[in-house]
Structures are given as C-alpha cells and as structure tokens.
C-alpha atoms as one frame of an Amber mdcrd trajectory, in Angstrom:
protein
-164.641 -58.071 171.851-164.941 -56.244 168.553-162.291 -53.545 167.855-163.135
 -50.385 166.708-161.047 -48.527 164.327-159.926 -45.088 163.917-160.257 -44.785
 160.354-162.448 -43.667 157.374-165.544 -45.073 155.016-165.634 -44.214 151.542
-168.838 -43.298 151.527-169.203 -42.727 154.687-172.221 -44.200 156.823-174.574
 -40.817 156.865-173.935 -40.531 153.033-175.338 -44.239 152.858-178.239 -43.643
 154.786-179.108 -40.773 153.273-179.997 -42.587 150.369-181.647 -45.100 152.237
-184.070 -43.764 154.394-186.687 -42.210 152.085-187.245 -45.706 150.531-187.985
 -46.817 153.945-191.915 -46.941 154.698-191.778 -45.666 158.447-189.911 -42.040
 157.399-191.424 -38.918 157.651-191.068 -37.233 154.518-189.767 -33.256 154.787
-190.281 -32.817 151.373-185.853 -32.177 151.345-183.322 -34.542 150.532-182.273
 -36.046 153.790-179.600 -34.506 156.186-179.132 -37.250 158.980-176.420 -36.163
 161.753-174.704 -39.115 163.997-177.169 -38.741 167.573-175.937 -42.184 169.435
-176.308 -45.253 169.540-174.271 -48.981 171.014-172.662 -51.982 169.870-173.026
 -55.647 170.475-170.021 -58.218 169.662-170.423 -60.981 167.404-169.065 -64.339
 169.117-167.385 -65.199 166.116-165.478 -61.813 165.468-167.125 -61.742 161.730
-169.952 -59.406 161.528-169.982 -55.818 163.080-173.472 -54.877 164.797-174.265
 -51.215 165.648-177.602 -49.405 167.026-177.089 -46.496 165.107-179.034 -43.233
 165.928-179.258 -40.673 163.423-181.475 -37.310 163.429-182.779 -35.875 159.998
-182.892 -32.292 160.288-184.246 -31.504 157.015-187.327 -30.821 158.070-188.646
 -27.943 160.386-189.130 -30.837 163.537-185.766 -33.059 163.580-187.049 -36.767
 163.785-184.515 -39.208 165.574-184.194 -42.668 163.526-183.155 -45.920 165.080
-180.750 -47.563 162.392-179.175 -50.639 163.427-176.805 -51.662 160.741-174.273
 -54.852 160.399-171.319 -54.755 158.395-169.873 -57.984 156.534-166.997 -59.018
 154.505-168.844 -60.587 151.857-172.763 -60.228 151.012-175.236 -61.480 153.285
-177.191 -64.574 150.723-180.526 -64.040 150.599-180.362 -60.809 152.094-180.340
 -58.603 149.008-183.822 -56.206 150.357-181.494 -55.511 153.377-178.693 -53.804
 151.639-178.086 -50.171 152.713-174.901 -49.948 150.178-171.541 -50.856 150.330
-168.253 -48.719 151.720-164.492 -48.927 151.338-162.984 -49.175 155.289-159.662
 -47.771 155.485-158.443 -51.003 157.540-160.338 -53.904 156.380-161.521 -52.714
 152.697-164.959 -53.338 151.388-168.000 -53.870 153.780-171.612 -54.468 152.577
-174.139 -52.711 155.315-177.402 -54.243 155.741-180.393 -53.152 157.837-179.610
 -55.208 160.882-183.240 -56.794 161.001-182.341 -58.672 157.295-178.958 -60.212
 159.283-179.350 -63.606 161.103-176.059 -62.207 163.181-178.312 -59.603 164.816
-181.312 -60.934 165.201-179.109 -63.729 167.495-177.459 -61.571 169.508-180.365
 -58.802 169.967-182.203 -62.074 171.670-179.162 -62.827 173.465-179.075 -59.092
 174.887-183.068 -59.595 175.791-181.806 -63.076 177.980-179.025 -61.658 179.685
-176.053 -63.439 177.203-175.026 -60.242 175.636-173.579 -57.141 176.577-174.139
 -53.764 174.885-170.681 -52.266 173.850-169.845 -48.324 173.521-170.390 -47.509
 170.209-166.809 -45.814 169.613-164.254 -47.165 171.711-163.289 -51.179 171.693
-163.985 -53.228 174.650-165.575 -51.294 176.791-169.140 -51.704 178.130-172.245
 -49.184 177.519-173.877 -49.114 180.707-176.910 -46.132 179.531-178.495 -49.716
 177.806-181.022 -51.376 180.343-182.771 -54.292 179.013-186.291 -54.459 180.671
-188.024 -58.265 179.923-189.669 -60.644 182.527-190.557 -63.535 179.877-189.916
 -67.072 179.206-186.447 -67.861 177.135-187.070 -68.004 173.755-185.278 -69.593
 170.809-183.194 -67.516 168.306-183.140 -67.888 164.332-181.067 -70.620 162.898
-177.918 -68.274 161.533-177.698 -70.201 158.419-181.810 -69.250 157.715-182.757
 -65.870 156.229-184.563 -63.659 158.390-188.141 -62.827 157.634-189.020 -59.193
 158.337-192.081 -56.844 157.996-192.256 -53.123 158.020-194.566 -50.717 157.969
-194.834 -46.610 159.236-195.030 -48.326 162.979-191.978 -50.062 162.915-190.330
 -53.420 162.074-191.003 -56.504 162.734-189.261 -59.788 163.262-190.979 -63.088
 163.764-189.364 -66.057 165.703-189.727 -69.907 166.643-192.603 -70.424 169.007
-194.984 -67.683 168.587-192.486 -64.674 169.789-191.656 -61.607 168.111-188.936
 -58.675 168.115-189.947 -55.449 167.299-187.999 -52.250 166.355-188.401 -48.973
 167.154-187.778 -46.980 164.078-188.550 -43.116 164.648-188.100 -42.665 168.232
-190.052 -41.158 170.928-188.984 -40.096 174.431-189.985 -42.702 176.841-187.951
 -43.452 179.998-189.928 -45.102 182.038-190.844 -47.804 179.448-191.856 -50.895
 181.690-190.665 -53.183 179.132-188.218 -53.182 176.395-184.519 -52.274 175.353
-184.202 -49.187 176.132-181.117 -46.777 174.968-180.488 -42.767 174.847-179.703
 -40.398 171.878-178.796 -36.655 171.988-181.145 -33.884 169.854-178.739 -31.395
 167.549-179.714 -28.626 170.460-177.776 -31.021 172.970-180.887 -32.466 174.870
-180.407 -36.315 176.070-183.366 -38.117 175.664-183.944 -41.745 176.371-186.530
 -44.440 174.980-187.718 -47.880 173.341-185.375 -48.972 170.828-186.601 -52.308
 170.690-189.344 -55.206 172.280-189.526 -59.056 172.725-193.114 -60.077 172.686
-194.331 -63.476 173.068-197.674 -63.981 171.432-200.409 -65.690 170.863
C-alpha cells in the first residue's frame, strides 16, 4: 500500500498546475491566470512501491463558471525516459526530496494499473490517508479482458478539447475525462465524485475502456 505523507511540496501541486493547464488543449480559457483549488480525487498503489498515482480533481475559479478538471498525475524519483511532453514540473517533497510529476496518461505505471482497476485487480485508495480504501469509486465495464502496455514502452497519447486518449494492444482504448460533467448514472465507465467551492458533491465519468473496431 502506498504511504501518504504529512508533509510539504516546494512548489506545491496547485502552483504546478497552474502553469500547466492553459497549455493544455481541452481548457477553457477565462481570459485570467489560473486559480485551481484541490476538489477530490483517489489513489491507486503501484505494485512495486515506486511510482505514486493520484486522480487529482482541481476546480479553476478564475472564471465567472468554475470548471472542474480531472488531473491524474504520477510522481517519480527519477524522470520518466521518453516521457518529456508529459512533464507537469518538478517539486522538492519534504520526506523523499525531488519528484518529477507527469500527466498520468504519458506514465506506463498508470496506464497499467488504470486497466487493472477497469478488470477488477486494483483497488482505488483514499487520496489522503495511507492504506485505506475509497469506496465513492465504482468501476462500471462488462467487456472482454484486455492487455495492458508493456511498462518498459512509452505510452502513446492524443488530446484534443474532448479529452485524452490512450490507445492499447488489440484494438481497445482508454479515454479520460478531462473537464468534468455531472453524470451519475453513467452506464459505463470509472466513475468518481468531486466537491464545487460552494460545497455541492457531484459525481461523474472520470474515465472509459472502449474496445473498438
């Protein structure tokens, strides 16, 4: 189980993002610098107690409408090869010193265990407190098994104002859900919950395993 520690990032994870985002092709400009507030999110564990994976939520409230963003971020050690157009920035942890965040779809690490959590081999973790399950996460897929991305490939992703997408062995495809939209009674997908800045709970798509063709 991953262990989650009490302690600071230098800069801190909404500072990094707030750099990030406008670069990214499926945020709605405001026409203001960024102001993204924490608004939930989950965890999943890496088997090999290396890379930290979390579904981030953040809200930009820069704008007259806050927009709710699904981030999901890893955090490694040492950079990521190949995955240079997936670096969010790096940040000094007060426990285990420098991390280098990437955009979760770039990591081979997340992309793994995001299948597993589609095929019932993963469990989604509370984002905050270490070793204890987040059971808000339902996982809603009826489809054949489907085989992951070799961890020591790089990932191939595509983006655009829909979304991002992920391609995989065989014809399948992960998708995710980048500015989010209430919808709870999504008949497929994983689906997760966030909180608005006015203390509303709302509850959606955060991500989908298609098999195509």
């Amino acid at each position: 189980m991953a262990i989650i520690y009490d302690t600071t990032m230098n800069p801190g994870k909404l500072e990094l993002l707030a750099e990030w985002l406008p670069r990214r092709p499926w945020y709605v400009a405001t026409g203001q610098a960024p102001a993204p507030v924490k608004a939930g999110g989950f965890r999943l564990d890496d088997p090999e107690g290396e890379v930290g994976i979390e579904f981030m939520v953040v809200t930009d409230t820069s704008g007259e409408r806050p927009v709710a963003y699904h981030v999901p971020v890893t955090y490694r050690g040492a950079p990521l090869e190949g995955a240079g157009a997936g670096l969010i920035g790096t940040s000094e942890h007060g426990v285990l010193g420098r991390r280098w965040v990437y955009d979760a779809a770039h990591d081979p690490v997340f992309v793994d265990q995001l299948l597993a959590l589609f095929q019932g081999d993963a469990k989604p973790q509370h984002q905050s407190v270490s070793n204890t399950p987040e059971p808000t996460v339902a996982v809603r897929y009826a489809g054949p098994q489907i085989a992951g991305v070799p961890l020591s490939e790089r990932v191939e992703v595509t983006e655009d104002a829909r979304g991002t997408r992920i391609p995989l062995p065989g014809g399948a495809r992960l998708g995710l859900a980048r500015a989010l939209a209430a919808a709870p009674d999504a008949p497929s997908g994983l689906l997760a919950q966030w909180t608005t800045p006015d203390g509303a709970a709302h509850r959606g798509v955060f991500a989908t395993l298609d098999v195509l063709g």
